[in-house]
């Protein structure tokens, strides 16, 4: 590589943080699968930690491949790749539905792939290419908004139809990318407002909700009765809010699946499952596992609940509980700190890009990782219903590790060549 | 363009990070709830049972010890592909039993499969056990009795009952624990059981124990139970049991100078080894169904009219009250009450020697009608009340403070009793005259009569009879066994009574108890029995001066008191005092005697 020319250099901060996270994850996976009395080493291929090591090593080759490919390649293939993945998603929907409605895996002979994982950067690349193609023009144009929304919306819909609500949420979060690209923030505000309304109507009875809304509306009307336009807006919002409140029941019962309903309810209202042995079993045990870690944790392989297999899926989605128990709050601080460092670095890297393509793609990387991190940690400490979302770089699993690695290193490749954009 | 929006995204990122760290700080550092919740999930206390204390006789002869036994345990999830029939064969159970036991077991935790295999049974199974994965043995102990003696006094162990569990306010016991039932095992349960230890083990999500918790910091070691030494003289006990074998009755021997019980026999008895181990249940039922009631603790619970033995008490009360003097001659023409004694003059000595019923009829009348009130009804009532107070001082009609549970207090009639029969002030001396010779409503236990022997030997006091000599390393016995209970009769009044008792043995109804070189004091009684032959009773002590042993013996349906009871008691006294038997003929007579009808 031509590092000596100074024109292209990989961001070592990100790479160091990346490997730190992978290492922590690997140790956590060993703790989560280790059983007292058995003598499996951390390298043993009979347990998840040994297999994860294989995924880590193979991902090195993936990284090298990504770095060897010309950086312009990614922009060029963006649409083709996107189209291919969308077809794959459709195929999953058609083929997999016949076998098992909730499956998101596509079986190609002996290999099993999960197109929704690839969809993340396919969508990211396509979105970046599109926003780059409209050049300096911002996203205030209706046509641009519609197309970008469609690029993100299509995979969201297809994945939602697969029944993978967690991954769909990650795509929804790409609204953040559009926001940075200049889209009006109003949809975000509306989204936040609806989430608040949704949760509050689960918490308090509809009648009280109506009373609160009416009071707030009356005050607002009183403050702006001279401004007819604003008055109209307030009343429309009020009427639509009322409609939304009364449709919460419908959403709960008819849109969400029974297990999703239960998880949402258990989160809002602990009395749904007071013993913690029903729907909230996983969350409850995860919280207790993390909570029992104390300030400094119980030590490597000393996490009694981790060793006792009290948290289901601990080496995959609930890997954080193993780290929280064995390394305590200080361990959590280090982990959260590393992620925040990574996010700040990604934002910084994205902002220093000369090309729109690289910048938008950078934001996609940030958004995907940030959403995974937020939802995953929130879910393990009982702030969010359980959705099947892995913790990037830490959770056990080849698919997820490869996918996040590819996502991240394409951006690092683009970043390394950012100076060449000007030369072009 | 829109670069300022980056700030908002930075802020959101920071907010999410901070929210997580604060929330984590609360659940990991601030709130202890999660730590206690975690402990309840991963710690399971394992109870360590201590060795139960051993029991010795007064000469350090071992009476009760613990024998290892083995519980066959099973972990159902591991018991796969085993040769069920072979296992049934080894254990001697049916296929149905096997399925039943398997069904009742915990799916993954060790469950009891077959209880209390003996050493020998274990030896057979041990080698085969490797063919049955999931099965293993857990050691425990069962009580063993090398001498098969003293069953009633020792009691036995059995699984704690629901009622006992409810009464256990200290919450020491739990379901399935073995506790002492009856006798010493029950009375000294708290000393014998020791203290249980608790070991904290880690369990995993499936409930499997994975190791120790916290390196034993929370654990408490089990403390073995205290050994107990009894006042029983095993050799004497066994000799007495041998003599009583084949008879229905009781024998109690007490050391008068201490109140220590030297021997206590309830016949028929049972081998205490039957009420231990796996066969407890079936053996218990069998013993329970025996028509001779071997489980009935006769010396403490069988009640008889005291009969002629009671004349000693009558004499002492009368002498102390001054209603009669030791040498006063009272003419008995045998008109008042049936009598076997010849007509003539009687003083106390002679009255006891010949057991003159008419003498005591007159003495008792003097005690009851002391002319405290001109109305004879009221006078009798006052007299009886005064009299029963005195009688109770002799340990009759009251619970003796013995350390074997279940002792009966017997009955000394109160005025109230006759009020109920006849109406208040509608009865007088003639209605209660049979009390004068220890008949009527009076009844006593053999233990109370042995105690009477002891207090006569002591010339006026007794220690509560007891069976405990020492607990653990301490020599101390409960304070209540060091207290002299005075009968409130001056010792001078005992001399004529004891002279009379000596004469009973020398040339009265108790000559079978006679030993040429040991002065035995005794009194026989023949207890009328409406169901068959009279019961035979003997109460006494020896030697007359410096008494070493007081005794009461009852043999049911053995006709008059002099026969079986006096012989048996005499042999036991000789055995204790001399250490061997000189009167082989008497021993043969007693051993041959069959008094079970």
mmCIF file with all atom_site columns, C-alpha atoms in Angstrom, chain B residues 221-292:
data_model
loop_
_atom_site.group_PDB
_atom_site.id
_atom_site.type_symbol
_atom_site.label_atom_id
_atom_site.label_alt_id
_atom_site.label_comp_id
_atom_site.label_asym_id
_atom_site.label_entity_id
_atom_site.label_seq_id
_atom_site.pdbx_PDB_ins_code
_atom_site.Cartn_x
_atom_site.Cartn_y
_atom_site.Cartn_z
_atom_site.occupancy
_atom_site.B_iso_or_equiv
_atom_site.pdbx_formal_charge
_atom_site.auth_seq_id
_atom_site.auth_comp_id
_atom_site.auth_asym_id
_atom_site.auth_atom_id
_atom_site.pdbx_PDB_model_num
ATOM 1  C CA . UNK B 1 221 ? -20.482 -26.416 60.306 1.00 0.00 ? 221 UNK B CA 1
ATOM 2  C CA . UNK B 1 222 ? -22.638 -29.099 61.759 1.00 0.00 ? 222 UNK B CA 1
ATOM 3  C CA . UNK B 1 223 ? -22.066 -29.855 65.416 1.00 0.00 ? 223 UNK B CA 1
ATOM 4  C CA . UNK B 1 224 ? -22.496 -33.471 66.484 1.00 0.00 ? 224 UNK B CA 1
ATOM 5  C CA . UNK B 1 225 ? -25.106 -34.177 69.106 1.00 0.00 ? 225 UNK B CA 1
ATOM 6  C CA . UNK B 1 226 ? -24.172 -34.644 72.733 1.00 0.00 ? 226 UNK B CA 1
ATOM 7  C CA . UNK B 1 227 ? -23.628 -38.163 73.964 1.00 0.00 ? 227 UNK B CA 1
ATOM 8  C CA . UNK B 1 228 ? -25.876 -39.081 76.825 1.00 0.00 ? 228 UNK B CA 1
ATOM 9  C CA . UNK B 1 229 ? -25.147 -41.326 79.760 1.00 0.00 ? 229 UNK B CA 1
ATOM 10 C CA . UNK B 1 230 ? -28.100 -42.971 81.416 1.00 0.00 ? 230 UNK B CA 1
ATOM 11 C CA . UNK B 1 231 ? -28.539 -44.096 84.990 1.00 0.00 ? 231 UNK B CA 1
ATOM 12 C CA . UNK B 1 232 ? -29.514 -47.506 83.665 1.00 0.00 ? 232 UNK B CA 1
ATOM 13 C CA . UNK B 1 233 ? -27.374 -50.454 84.652 1.00 0.00 ? 233 UNK B CA 1
ATOM 14 C CA . UNK B 1 234 ? -27.438 -52.467 81.464 1.00 0.00 ? 234 UNK B CA 1
ATOM 15 C CA . UNK B 1 235 ? -26.533 -55.737 83.124 1.00 0.00 ? 235 UNK B CA 1
ATOM 16 C CA . UNK B 1 236 ? -29.321 -55.319 85.644 1.00 0.00 ? 236 UNK B CA 1
ATOM 17 C CA . UNK B 1 237 ? -31.702 -54.157 82.966 1.00 0.00 ? 237 UNK B CA 1
ATOM 18 C CA . UNK B 1 238 ? -31.019 -57.178 80.827 1.00 0.00 ? 238 UNK B CA 1
ATOM 19 C CA . UNK B 1 239 ? -31.360 -59.496 83.777 1.00 0.00 ? 239 UNK B CA 1
ATOM 20 C CA . UNK B 1 240 ? -34.691 -57.924 84.705 1.00 0.00 ? 240 UNK B CA 1
ATOM 21 C CA . UNK B 1 241 ? -35.839 -58.156 81.095 1.00 0.00 ? 241 UNK B CA 1
ATOM 22 C CA . UNK B 1 242 ? -34.881 -61.786 81.056 1.00 0.00 ? 242 UNK B CA 1
ATOM 23 C CA . UNK B 1 243 ? -36.904 -62.437 84.193 1.00 0.00 ? 243 UNK B CA 1
ATOM 24 C CA . UNK B 1 244 ? -39.888 -60.532 82.872 1.00 0.00 ? 244 UNK B CA 1
ATOM 25 C CA . UNK B 1 245 ? -39.823 -62.202 79.490 1.00 0.00 ? 245 UNK B CA 1
ATOM 26 C CA . UNK B 1 246 ? -42.967 -64.155 78.807 1.00 0.00 ? 246 UNK B CA 1
ATOM 27 C CA . UNK B 1 247 ? -44.899 -62.144 81.354 1.00 0.00 ? 247 UNK B CA 1
ATOM 28 C CA . UNK B 1 248 ? -47.039 -59.062 81.107 1.00 0.00 ? 248 UNK B CA 1
ATOM 29 C CA . UNK B 1 249 ? -45.965 -56.437 83.565 1.00 0.00 ? 249 UNK B CA 1
ATOM 30 C CA . UNK B 1 250 ? -43.403 -53.915 84.675 1.00 0.00 ? 250 UNK B CA 1
ATOM 31 C CA . UNK B 1 251 ? -40.367 -53.611 86.828 1.00 0.00 ? 251 UNK B CA 1
ATOM 32 C CA . UNK B 1 252 ? -38.755 -50.403 88.001 1.00 0.00 ? 252 UNK B CA 1
ATOM 33 C CA . UNK B 1 253 ? -35.584 -50.260 90.091 1.00 0.00 ? 253 UNK B CA 1
ATOM 34 C CA . UNK B 1 254 ? -34.368 -47.005 91.590 1.00 0.00 ? 254 UNK B CA 1
ATOM 35 C CA . UNK B 1 255 ? -31.281 -46.039 93.524 1.00 0.00 ? 255 UNK B CA 1
ATOM 36 C CA . UNK B 1 256 ? -32.923 -44.402 96.536 1.00 0.00 ? 256 UNK B CA 1
ATOM 37 C CA . UNK B 1 257 ? -30.017 -42.123 97.429 1.00 0.00 ? 257 UNK B CA 1
ATOM 38 C CA . UNK B 1 258 ? -30.181 -40.384 94.038 1.00 0.00 ? 258 UNK B CA 1
ATOM 39 C CA . UNK B 1 259 ? -33.492 -41.200 92.383 1.00 0.00 ? 259 UNK B CA 1
ATOM 40 C CA . UNK B 1 260 ? -31.578 -42.750 89.492 1.00 0.00 ? 260 UNK B CA 1
ATOM 41 C CA . UNK B 1 261 ? -33.471 -45.422 87.633 1.00 0.00 ? 261 UNK B CA 1
ATOM 42 C CA . UNK B 1 262 ? -31.340 -48.555 87.473 1.00 0.00 ? 262 UNK B CA 1
ATOM 43 C CA . UNK B 1 263 ? -33.676 -50.653 85.425 1.00 0.00 ? 263 UNK B CA 1
ATOM 44 C CA . UNK B 1 264 ? -37.048 -50.091 83.886 1.00 0.00 ? 264 UNK B CA 1
ATOM 45 C CA . UNK B 1 265 ? -38.794 -52.930 82.169 1.00 0.00 ? 265 UNK B CA 1
ATOM 46 C CA . UNK B 1 266 ? -42.021 -53.000 80.255 1.00 0.00 ? 266 UNK B CA 1
ATOM 47 C CA . UNK B 1 267 ? -43.059 -56.455 79.241 1.00 0.00 ? 267 UNK B CA 1
ATOM 48 C CA . UNK B 1 268 ? -43.743 -57.625 76.629 1.00 0.00 ? 268 UNK B CA 1
ATOM 49 C CA . UNK B 1 269 ? -41.146 -55.544 74.869 1.00 0.00 ? 269 UNK B CA 1
ATOM 50 C CA . UNK B 1 270 ? -39.837 -55.391 71.334 1.00 0.00 ? 270 UNK B CA 1
ATOM 51 C CA . UNK B 1 271 ? -36.429 -55.212 69.755 1.00 0.00 ? 271 UNK B CA 1
ATOM 52 C CA . UNK B 1 272 ? -35.716 -51.489 69.271 1.00 0.00 ? 272 UNK B CA 1
ATOM 53 C CA . UNK B 1 273 ? -33.825 -52.421 66.099 1.00 0.00 ? 273 UNK B CA 1
ATOM 54 C CA . UNK B 1 274 ? -37.175 -53.162 64.509 1.00 0.00 ? 274 UNK B CA 1
ATOM 55 C CA . UNK B 1 275 ? -38.146 -49.499 64.672 1.00 0.00 ? 275 UNK B CA 1
ATOM 56 C CA . UNK B 1 276 ? -35.235 -48.307 62.619 1.00 0.00 ? 276 UNK B CA 1
ATOM 57 C CA . UNK B 1 277 ? -34.282 -48.312 59.006 1.00 0.00 ? 277 UNK B CA 1
ATOM 58 C CA . UNK B 1 278 ? -36.369 -49.055 55.969 1.00 0.00 ? 278 UNK B CA 1
ATOM 59 C CA . UNK B 1 279 ? -38.633 -51.594 57.599 1.00 0.00 ? 279 UNK B CA 1
ATOM 60 C CA . UNK B 1 280 ? -39.772 -49.180 60.303 1.00 0.00 ? 280 UNK B CA 1
ATOM 61 C CA . UNK B 1 281 ? -43.228 -48.818 58.856 1.00 0.00 ? 281 UNK B CA 1
ATOM 62 C CA . UNK B 1 282 ? -44.109 -52.462 58.420 1.00 0.00 ? 282 UNK B CA 1
ATOM 63 C CA . UNK B 1 283 ? -42.544 -53.471 61.749 1.00 0.00 ? 283 UNK B CA 1
ATOM 64 C CA . UNK B 1 284 ? -44.315 -50.665 63.551 1.00 0.00 ? 284 UNK B CA 1
ATOM 65 C CA . UNK B 1 285 ? -47.672 -51.785 62.243 1.00 0.00 ? 285 UNK B CA 1
ATOM 66 C CA . UNK B 1 286 ? -46.950 -55.356 63.240 1.00 0.00 ? 286 UNK B CA 1
ATOM 67 C CA . UNK B 1 287 ? -45.953 -54.412 66.773 1.00 0.00 ? 287 UNK B CA 1
ATOM 68 C CA . UNK B 1 288 ? -48.927 -52.126 67.036 1.00 0.00 ? 288 UNK B CA 1
ATOM 69 C CA . UNK B 1 289 ? -51.328 -54.915 66.143 1.00 0.00 ? 289 UNK B CA 1
ATOM 70 C CA . UNK B 1 290 ? -49.935 -57.288 68.793 1.00 0.00 ? 290 UNK B CA 1
ATOM 71 C CA . UNK B 1 291 ? -52.737 -58.029 71.273 1.00 0.00 ? 291 UNK B CA 1
ATOM 72 C CA . UNK B 1 292 ? -50.323 -57.741 74.203 1.00 0.00 ? 292 UNK B CA 1
#
